[in-house]
Coordinates of C-alpha atoms in Angstrom, one line a residue:
M1 CA 33.1 6.7 -2.2
A2 CA 32.6 10.2 -2.9
S3 CA 32.2 11.3 -6.7
T4 CA 31.4 13.9 -9.0
I5 CA 30.4 12.9 -11.9
S6 CA 7.6 2.5 -15.9
G7 CA 4.5 2.5 -16.3
G8 CA 2.7 -0.8 -15.8
V9 CA 1.3 -2.9 -18.8
V10 CA -2.2 -4.1 -19.6
I11 CA -2.1 -7.4 -21.5
G12 CA -5.0 -8.7 -23.5
L13 CA -5.2 -12.2 -24.7
G14 CA -7.4 -13.3 -27.6
L15 CA -7.7 -17.0 -28.5
S16 CA -9.2 -18.4 -31.6
C17 CA -9.3 -22.0 -33.0
S18 CA -10.5 -23.8 -36.0
T19 CA -10.4 -27.3 -37.4
K20 CA -9.2 -27.6 -41.0
L21 CA -10.1 -30.9 -42.8
S22 CA -9.2 -31.9 -46.3
K23 CA -12.3 -31.6 -48.6
S24 CA -10.8 -33.6 -51.5
V25 CA -9.6 -36.4 -49.8
P26 CA -11.3 -38.3 -46.9
S27 CA -9.2 -38.5 -44.0
T28 CA -9.0 -40.6 -40.8
R29 CA -6.3 -38.4 -39.4
P30 CA -6.9 -36.4 -36.2
C31 CA -8.0 -32.8 -36.5
R32 CA -5.3 -30.3 -36.5
L33 CA -6.3 -27.6 -33.9
S34 CA -4.9 -24.1 -34.7
V35 CA -4.7 -21.9 -31.8
K36 CA -4.1 -18.1 -32.6
M37 CA -3.1 -15.6 -29.6
A38 CA -3.4 -12.1 -30.3
V39 CA -1.3 -10.4 -27.6
S40 CA -1.8 -6.5 -27.1
I41 CA 0.3 -4.5 -24.8
E42 CA -0.6 -1.2 -23.8
K43 CA 0.9 1.1 -21.4
K44 CA -1.3 1.8 -18.4
T45 CA -2.7 5.2 -18.3
F46 CA -1.0 7.7 -16.1
T47 CA -3.7 9.4 -14.1
L48 CA -3.6 11.4 -10.9
Q49 CA -7.6 12.1 -10.7
K50 CA -8.0 10.6 -7.1
S51 CA -4.8 12.6 -6.0
E52 CA -6.2 15.7 -7.3
E53 CA -9.5 15.1 -5.5
A54 CA -7.7 14.5 -2.3
F55 CA -5.4 17.3 -2.5
N56 CA -8.3 19.7 -3.5
A57 CA -10.2 18.8 -0.4
A58 CA -6.8 19.0 1.6
K59 CA -6.4 22.7 0.5
E60 CA -9.7 23.4 2.4
L61 CA -8.2 21.9 5.6
M62 CA -4.7 22.5 5.8
P63 CA -2.5 25.5 4.5
G64 CA -1.6 24.7 1.0
G65 CA -3.0 21.4 1.4
V66 CA 0.3 19.9 3.1
N67 CA 1.9 19.8 6.3
S68 CA 5.3 20.5 4.8
P69 CA 5.7 22.9 2.0
V70 CA 7.9 21.1 -0.5
R71 CA 5.0 18.4 -0.8
A72 CA 2.9 20.9 -2.5
F73 CA 5.0 20.7 -5.8
K74 CA 5.0 24.6 -6.1
S75 CA 8.5 24.4 -7.8
V76 CA 7.8 21.5 -10.4
G77 CA 4.2 22.3 -11.0
G78 CA 1.6 19.7 -11.7
Q79 CA -0.4 17.7 -9.3
P80 CA 1.0 16.4 -6.1
I81 CA 0.6 12.9 -5.7
V82 CA -1.1 11.4 -2.4
I83 CA 0.5 8.3 -1.3
D84 CA -1.5 5.1 -0.3
S85 CA 1.3 2.6 0.7
V86 CA 5.0 2.0 0.7
K87 CA 7.2 -1.1 0.6
G88 CA 10.9 -1.6 0.0
S89 CA 11.9 0.8 -2.7
K90 CA 8.5 1.3 -3.9
M91 CA 5.8 3.9 -3.3
Q92 CA 2.1 3.4 -4.6
D93 CA -0.3 6.6 -4.9
I94 CA -4.2 6.5 -4.4
D95 CA -4.5 6.3 -8.1
G96 CA -2.5 3.0 -8.2
N97 CA 0.5 4.3 -9.8
E98 CA 3.7 2.8 -8.7
Y99 CA 7.2 4.6 -8.2
I100 CA 10.7 3.8 -7.6
D101 CA 11.1 6.2 -4.5
Y102 CA 14.4 8.2 -4.3
V103 CA 13.2 10.4 -1.5
G104 CA 12.8 7.7 1.1
S105 CA 10.4 9.7 3.4
W106 CA 13.3 12.4 3.2
G107 CA 16.1 10.1 4.4
P108 CA 14.8 7.9 7.1
A109 CA 13.9 4.8 4.8
I110 CA 17.7 3.6 4.2
I111 CA 16.9 0.1 4.7
G112 CA 13.6 0.3 2.7
H113 CA 10.2 1.1 3.5
A114 CA 8.1 -0.9 6.0
D115 CA 10.8 -3.4 6.4
D116 CA 9.5 -6.7 7.7
E117 CA 12.0 -6.8 10.8
V118 CA 11.3 -3.3 11.8
L119 CA 7.5 -3.9 11.7
A120 CA 7.7 -6.9 13.7
A121 CA 9.7 -5.3 16.5
L122 CA 7.3 -2.5 16.3
S123 CA 4.4 -4.7 16.8
E124 CA 6.1 -6.3 20.1
T125 CA 6.9 -3.0 21.2
M126 CA 3.3 -1.7 20.8
K127 CA 2.0 -4.5 23.0
K128 CA 3.7 -2.7 25.9
G129 CA 2.5 0.7 25.0
T130 CA 3.2 3.6 22.6
S131 CA 4.5 6.3 25.0
F132 CA 5.5 6.1 28.6
G133 CA 6.5 9.7 29.5
A134 CA 9.2 8.1 31.7
P135 CA 12.5 6.4 31.2
C136 CA 12.6 3.2 29.2
L137 CA 15.3 0.7 28.7
L138 CA 15.1 1.2 24.8
E139 CA 16.4 4.7 25.3
N140 CA 19.7 3.2 26.8
V141 CA 20.2 0.9 23.9
L142 CA 19.8 3.4 21.2
A143 CA 21.8 5.7 23.0
E144 CA 24.6 3.3 23.4
M145 CA 24.4 2.6 19.7
V146 CA 24.7 6.3 18.8
I147 CA 27.6 6.9 21.1
S148 CA 29.7 4.0 20.0
A149 CA 29.0 4.9 16.2
V150 CA 29.5 8.8 16.2
P151 CA 33.0 10.1 16.9
S152 CA 31.9 13.2 18.6
I153 CA 29.1 12.1 20.8
E154 CA 29.9 11.1 24.3
M155 CA 26.4 11.8 25.6
V156 CA 23.0 12.2 23.7
R157 CA 19.6 13.7 24.3
F158 CA 16.7 12.3 22.2
V159 CA 13.9 14.9 20.9
N160 CA 11.4 14.4 18.4
S161 CA 12.6 16.3 15.1
G162 CA 15.8 17.5 13.4
T163 CA 14.4 21.1 14.1
E164 CA 14.1 20.5 17.8
A165 CA 17.5 18.9 17.7
C166 CA 19.1 22.1 16.1
M167 CA 17.2 24.3 18.7
G168 CA 18.6 22.3 21.5
A169 CA 22.0 22.4 20.1
L170 CA 21.9 26.1 19.5
R171 CA 20.9 26.9 23.0
L172 CA 23.4 24.6 24.2
V173 CA 26.6 26.2 22.5
R174 CA 25.5 29.4 23.7
A175 CA 25.0 28.3 27.3
Y176 CA 28.4 26.7 27.3
T177 CA 30.4 29.4 25.7
G178 CA 28.5 32.4 27.0
K179 CA 28.6 33.8 23.5
S180 CA 25.5 34.6 21.4
K181 CA 26.5 34.8 17.7
I182 CA 26.5 31.9 15.3
I183 CA 27.7 31.3 11.8
K184 CA 25.5 29.5 9.4
F185 CA 25.9 28.9 5.7
E186 CA 23.6 30.2 2.9
G187 CA 21.5 27.7 1.5
C188 CA 21.9 25.3 4.6
Y189 CA 18.7 24.4 6.6
H190 CA 18.6 23.5 10.2
G191 CA 15.0 23.5 10.7
H192 CA 12.3 26.1 11.1
A193 CA 13.4 27.8 14.5
D194 CA 13.5 31.6 14.1
P195 CA 17.5 31.9 14.4
F196 CA 18.0 29.7 11.4
L197 CA 15.5 31.3 8.8
V198 CA 18.3 33.3 7.4
K199 CA 19.3 32.7 4.0
A200 CA 17.9 29.1 4.7
G201 CA 17.7 26.1 2.1
S202 CA 15.2 23.3 1.8
G203 CA 11.5 24.5 1.4
V204 CA 12.6 27.9 2.0
A205 CA 14.8 27.9 -1.1
T206 CA 12.2 25.6 -3.1
L207 CA 9.5 28.3 -2.7
G208 CA 11.9 31.2 -3.1
L209 CA 10.9 32.8 0.1
P210 CA 13.0 35.6 1.6
D211 CA 13.7 35.4 5.4
S212 CA 10.2 34.4 7.0
P213 CA 7.8 36.8 8.1
G214 CA 6.8 36.5 11.7
V215 CA 10.6 36.1 12.5
P216 CA 11.6 39.3 14.7
K217 CA 14.9 41.1 13.8
A218 CA 16.0 40.4 17.2
A219 CA 15.7 36.7 16.8
T220 CA 18.1 36.7 13.8
A221 CA 20.2 39.5 14.9
A222 CA 23.0 37.1 16.2
T223 CA 23.0 34.9 13.2
L224 CA 25.8 35.6 10.6
T225 CA 26.0 34.0 7.3
A226 CA 28.7 33.0 4.8
P227 CA 28.8 31.2 1.4
Y228 CA 29.3 27.4 1.8
N229 CA 32.9 26.4 0.9
D230 CA 34.2 29.9 1.4
I231 CA 36.9 30.0 4.1
A232 CA 37.8 33.6 3.5
A233 CA 34.3 34.5 4.2
V234 CA 34.5 32.8 7.5
E235 CA 37.6 34.1 8.7
K236 CA 36.2 37.6 7.8
L237 CA 33.2 37.1 10.0
F238 CA 35.5 36.1 13.0
N239 CA 37.7 39.1 12.5
E240 CA 34.6 41.4 12.5
N241 CA 33.1 39.6 15.5
K242 CA 36.1 38.8 17.6
G243 CA 35.2 37.0 20.9
D244 CA 31.5 37.1 20.1
V245 CA 30.8 33.8 18.0
A246 CA 29.6 30.8 20.0
A247 CA 29.6 28.3 17.2
I248 CA 29.6 27.5 13.5
I249 CA 26.6 25.2 12.6
L250 CA 26.7 23.6 9.0
E251 CA 25.7 20.7 6.9
P252 CA 29.0 18.8 6.4
V253 CA 27.5 17.6 3.1
V254 CA 24.7 20.1 2.0
G255 CA 21.4 18.4 1.0
N256 CA 19.0 21.3 1.4
S257 CA 20.3 23.4 -1.7
G258 CA 20.6 20.3 -3.6
Y259 CA 23.5 18.0 -3.1
I260 CA 26.7 19.8 -2.6
A261 CA 29.9 18.2 -1.3
P262 CA 32.6 20.2 0.8
K263 CA 35.9 21.2 -1.0
P264 CA 38.7 18.8 0.1
E265 CA 40.2 21.4 2.5
F266 CA 36.8 23.2 3.8
L267 CA 36.1 21.0 6.7
T268 CA 39.5 20.9 8.0
A269 CA 39.9 24.7 7.8
I270 CA 36.5 25.2 9.7
R271 CA 37.6 23.1 12.3
K272 CA 40.9 24.9 12.8
I273 CA 39.2 28.2 12.7
T274 CA 36.8 27.4 15.4
K275 CA 39.5 26.2 17.6
D276 CA 41.6 29.1 17.1
N277 CA 38.8 31.4 17.9
D278 CA 37.4 29.6 21.0
A279 CA 34.2 28.7 19.3
L280 CA 32.2 25.4 18.9
L281 CA 31.9 23.5 15.9
I282 CA 28.3 21.9 15.3
F283 CA 27.8 19.2 12.4
D284 CA 24.1 19.2 11.5
E285 CA 24.0 15.4 10.5
V286 CA 20.2 15.0 10.6
M287 CA 20.5 14.1 6.8
T288 CA 24.1 12.6 6.6
G289 CA 24.1 10.8 9.9
F290 CA 24.3 7.0 9.4
R291 CA 23.8 7.6 5.6
I292 CA 27.1 8.5 4.0
S293 CA 28.8 6.3 6.5
Y294 CA 27.8 4.4 9.8
G295 CA 29.6 7.0 11.9
G296 CA 28.2 10.0 9.5
A297 CA 30.1 12.6 7.9
Q298 CA 32.4 13.1 10.6
E299 CA 33.6 9.5 10.3
Y300 CA 33.7 9.8 6.5
F301 CA 35.7 12.8 6.5
G302 CA 37.8 12.2 9.6
I303 CA 36.7 15.7 11.4
T304 CA 35.2 15.5 14.7
P305 CA 32.9 18.3 15.7
D306 CA 31.9 19.3 19.2
V307 CA 28.1 19.0 19.0
T308 CA 26.3 16.8 16.3
T309 CA 22.6 16.8 15.5
L310 CA 20.8 13.6 14.1
G311 CA 17.4 12.6 13.0
K312 CA 15.6 10.6 10.2
I313 CA 17.8 7.4 10.4
I314 CA 17.9 7.0 14.0
G315 CA 14.1 6.9 14.1
G316 CA 13.7 4.4 11.3
G317 CA 10.8 6.2 9.9
L318 CA 9.3 7.5 13.1
P319 CA 9.5 11.0 14.4
V320 CA 12.8 11.4 16.1
G321 CA 15.9 13.9 16.7
A322 CA 19.0 14.0 18.9
Y323 CA 21.9 16.0 19.8
G324 CA 25.0 15.0 21.5
G325 CA 28.7 15.9 21.9
R326 CA 31.5 16.2 24.5
R327 CA 30.4 15.0 27.9
D328 CA 31.5 18.4 29.4
I329 CA 29.3 20.2 27.0
M330 CA 26.3 17.9 27.4
E331 CA 26.4 18.0 31.1
M332 CA 25.1 21.5 30.7
V333 CA 21.6 20.2 29.6
A334 CA 19.0 19.8 32.3
P335 CA 18.7 18.1 34.8
A336 CA 22.4 17.6 34.8
G337 CA 22.9 21.3 34.2
P338 CA 21.2 24.5 34.0
M339 CA 20.4 24.6 30.2
Y340 CA 16.7 23.8 29.9
Q341 CA 15.0 21.4 27.3
A342 CA 12.4 18.9 27.5
G343 CA 9.9 16.9 25.3
T344 CA 6.6 15.0 26.0
L345 CA 7.4 12.1 23.4
S346 CA 11.3 12.3 23.5
G347 CA 12.8 9.0 23.7
N348 CA 9.4 7.2 23.1
P349 CA 9.6 3.4 22.8
L350 CA 8.4 3.1 19.3
A351 CA 11.1 5.5 17.7
M352 CA 13.7 4.0 19.9
T353 CA 12.6 0.3 18.5
A354 CA 12.7 1.4 14.9
G355 CA 15.9 3.2 15.4
I356 CA 17.6 0.4 16.9
H357 CA 16.5 -2.3 14.5
T358 CA 17.5 0.2 11.4
L359 CA 21.0 0.6 12.7
K360 CA 21.3 -3.0 13.4
R361 CA 20.9 -3.6 9.7
L362 CA 23.2 -0.9 8.7
Q363 CA 26.0 -2.6 10.7
K364 CA 25.9 -5.7 8.6
P365 CA 28.9 -6.1 6.4
G366 CA 28.6 -4.7 2.9
A367 CA 25.8 -2.3 3.5
Y368 CA 27.7 1.0 2.7
E369 CA 29.5 -0.8 -0.2
Y370 CA 26.3 -1.7 -1.7
L371 CA 24.9 1.9 -1.4
D372 CA 28.1 3.3 -3.0
K373 CA 27.7 0.7 -6.0
I374 CA 24.1 1.5 -6.8
T375 CA 24.3 5.1 -6.2
N376 CA 27.3 5.4 -8.6
Q377 CA 25.5 3.5 -11.2
L378 CA 22.5 5.9 -10.7
V379 CA 24.3 9.2 -11.0
T380 CA 26.6 8.1 -13.8
G381 CA 23.8 6.7 -15.8
I382 CA 21.7 10.0 -15.2
L383 CA 24.7 12.3 -16.1
D384 CA 25.6 10.2 -19.2
A385 CA 22.0 10.2 -20.3
G386 CA 22.0 14.0 -20.0
K387 CA 25.4 14.2 -22.0
K388 CA 23.8 11.9 -24.6
T389 CA 20.7 14.1 -25.1
G390 CA 22.5 17.4 -25.0
H391 CA 21.8 18.7 -21.5
A392 CA 24.1 20.7 -19.3
M393 CA 24.3 18.8 -16.1
C394 CA 26.4 18.2 -13.2
G395 CA 26.1 16.2 -10.0
G396 CA 27.6 13.9 -7.6
Y397 CA 27.1 11.5 -4.7
I398 CA 28.6 9.8 -1.4
N399 CA 27.2 6.4 -0.7
G400 CA 23.4 6.8 -0.3
M401 CA 23.1 10.6 -0.7
F402 CA 23.1 12.0 -4.3
G403 CA 22.0 15.0 -6.4
F404 CA 22.4 16.6 -9.9
F405 CA 21.8 20.1 -11.4
F406 CA 20.8 21.4 -14.7
T407 CA 23.7 23.5 -15.1
E408 CA 27.5 22.8 -16.3
G409 CA 28.8 23.4 -12.8
P410 CA 30.7 22.9 -10.7
V411 CA 28.3 23.8 -7.7
Y412 CA 30.2 24.8 -4.6
N413 CA 27.6 26.9 -2.9
F414 CA 23.9 28.1 -3.0
D415 CA 24.7 30.9 -5.6
D416 CA 26.2 28.2 -7.9
A417 CA 23.1 26.0 -7.3
K418 CA 20.6 28.8 -8.2
K419 CA 22.2 28.9 -11.6
S420 CA 20.5 25.5 -12.4
D421 CA 17.7 25.5 -15.0
T422 CA 14.9 25.2 -12.6
A423 CA 12.2 25.3 -15.4
K424 CA 13.9 22.2 -17.0
F425 CA 14.2 20.4 -13.8
A426 CA 10.5 20.9 -13.4
R427 CA 9.8 19.3 -17.0
F428 CA 12.1 16.5 -16.2
Y429 CA 10.6 16.0 -12.9
Q430 CA 7.1 15.4 -14.3
G431 CA 8.5 13.3 -17.1
M432 CA 10.1 10.9 -14.6
L433 CA 6.9 10.8 -12.4
E434 CA 4.9 9.6 -15.5
E435 CA 7.7 7.1 -16.0
G436 CA 7.2 5.7 -12.5
V437 CA 10.1 7.4 -10.8
Y438 CA 9.6 9.6 -7.7
L439 CA 12.3 12.2 -7.1
A440 CA 12.3 15.1 -4.6
P441 CA 10.1 17.7 -6.1
S442 CA 12.7 20.4 -6.0
Q443 CA 15.8 21.1 -7.6
F444 CA 17.0 22.3 -4.1
E445 CA 16.9 18.8 -2.4
A446 CA 19.3 15.9 -2.3
G447 CA 18.0 12.3 -3.3
F448 CA 18.6 9.0 -1.4
T449 CA 19.3 5.6 -2.2
G450 CA 18.6 2.6 0.1
L451 CA 19.3 -1.1 0.7
A452 CA 16.1 -2.0 -0.8
H453 CA 16.8 -0.5 -4.1
T454 CA 17.8 -3.1 -6.7
S455 CA 19.9 -3.1 -9.9
E456 CA 16.6 -3.4 -11.9
D457 CA 15.4 -0.3 -10.2
I458 CA 18.5 1.6 -11.1
Q459 CA 18.5 0.5 -14.6
K460 CA 14.8 1.4 -15.1
T461 CA 15.5 4.8 -13.7
I462 CA 18.4 5.4 -16.1
D463 CA 16.3 4.3 -19.0
A464 CA 13.4 6.6 -17.7
A465 CA 16.0 9.5 -17.6
E466 CA 17.3 9.0 -20.9
K467 CA 13.8 8.9 -22.4
V468 CA 12.5 11.9 -20.5
L469 CA 15.8 14.0 -21.3
G470 CA 15.4 13.3 -24.9
Q471 CA 11.9 14.7 -24.8
I472 CA 12.3 17.8 -22.9

């Protein structure tokens, strides 16, 4: 269904007892034992001292102290947390603080962190080896599962990340069509390959960076951009570049400018425009694939692209990516065809195993109905709390993907998203962190729920949100 719409405790027990005998009247009655219990409950002190020490050391070892920019908390301020362990819907940092997690390793943890069945399967697979650099049967199994689930995919190529998947898809559509230009949408992120770093979202938007230094003009000269949800802008680009556009690539539901859903007519119109102009349509479903429905956004909306990119969930928490599409297009890929792409760890048995067992769980009846239920409760609860405490907020969700902005809205594109009060979001973020709720550390990132989230998790989060919103 699509919709727009704590700290721990330390308990101390003090026991005292006394015998009281009557002084005036001798008594043979048993002594009366009085037990007094003094119970003190105090909130555990929230500290990030160990995280701070570890992060300061990391800054001497890695650029900015992290291996992916958004983890550095640049847009929300404060001390980045250093994680020690995860399980189910929870994370624990090295200071011992526990959080209800709505990032889910940026999407993969849809069935919960460190799932017992996935871990058991990985343990068995590891006994045979971690990487073969040669074909393995597990690749066939996961490929069959992906092809049977995703409407557009008749053949699939596994890679090691979403970025790599989008790079392969871009080269593929250019090879197939013989054209060079692509259209992407402002605020949409398709990985950090040079041609995509034009008005990109995700960490680029989080840090407020312009087009990245080090990207030659020639690398982006064939990249055209339009505002998301703006059909007229797309038509204009095709009119100005007749016969030169190879493909449109887009996030069917934007997650890298915050959560932005397509207008009802948008995806249908984009599909028609590409067909009318002999161009291909790429759905970047690295985020939405197997999340908003088992068959991804294309199944949910009933719009079939020509090529699809996947990642995150299909690796069950291990590094993975994939691109696939119509058979005649995919047969351009080497060694079946002339378009070259390769990878040392592509299709490795561990990622395939984790993906297989994650998808098996998602096939069980009621999985997506449950995601719809809890995400509805979460988003409705947070937005109601915002209204109750006098904050301008808007937001929405589809099954296991959600987001909200500190602006009246509606938010239809990246320019609308940038109207959000990011300073207020930063204060909200820090308050929620202290209350034991871990959200994406950027206004411009979607959030994720999973099957491991409980009704208690959701209610605790809503209660925390109301408390924090009442304070900022």
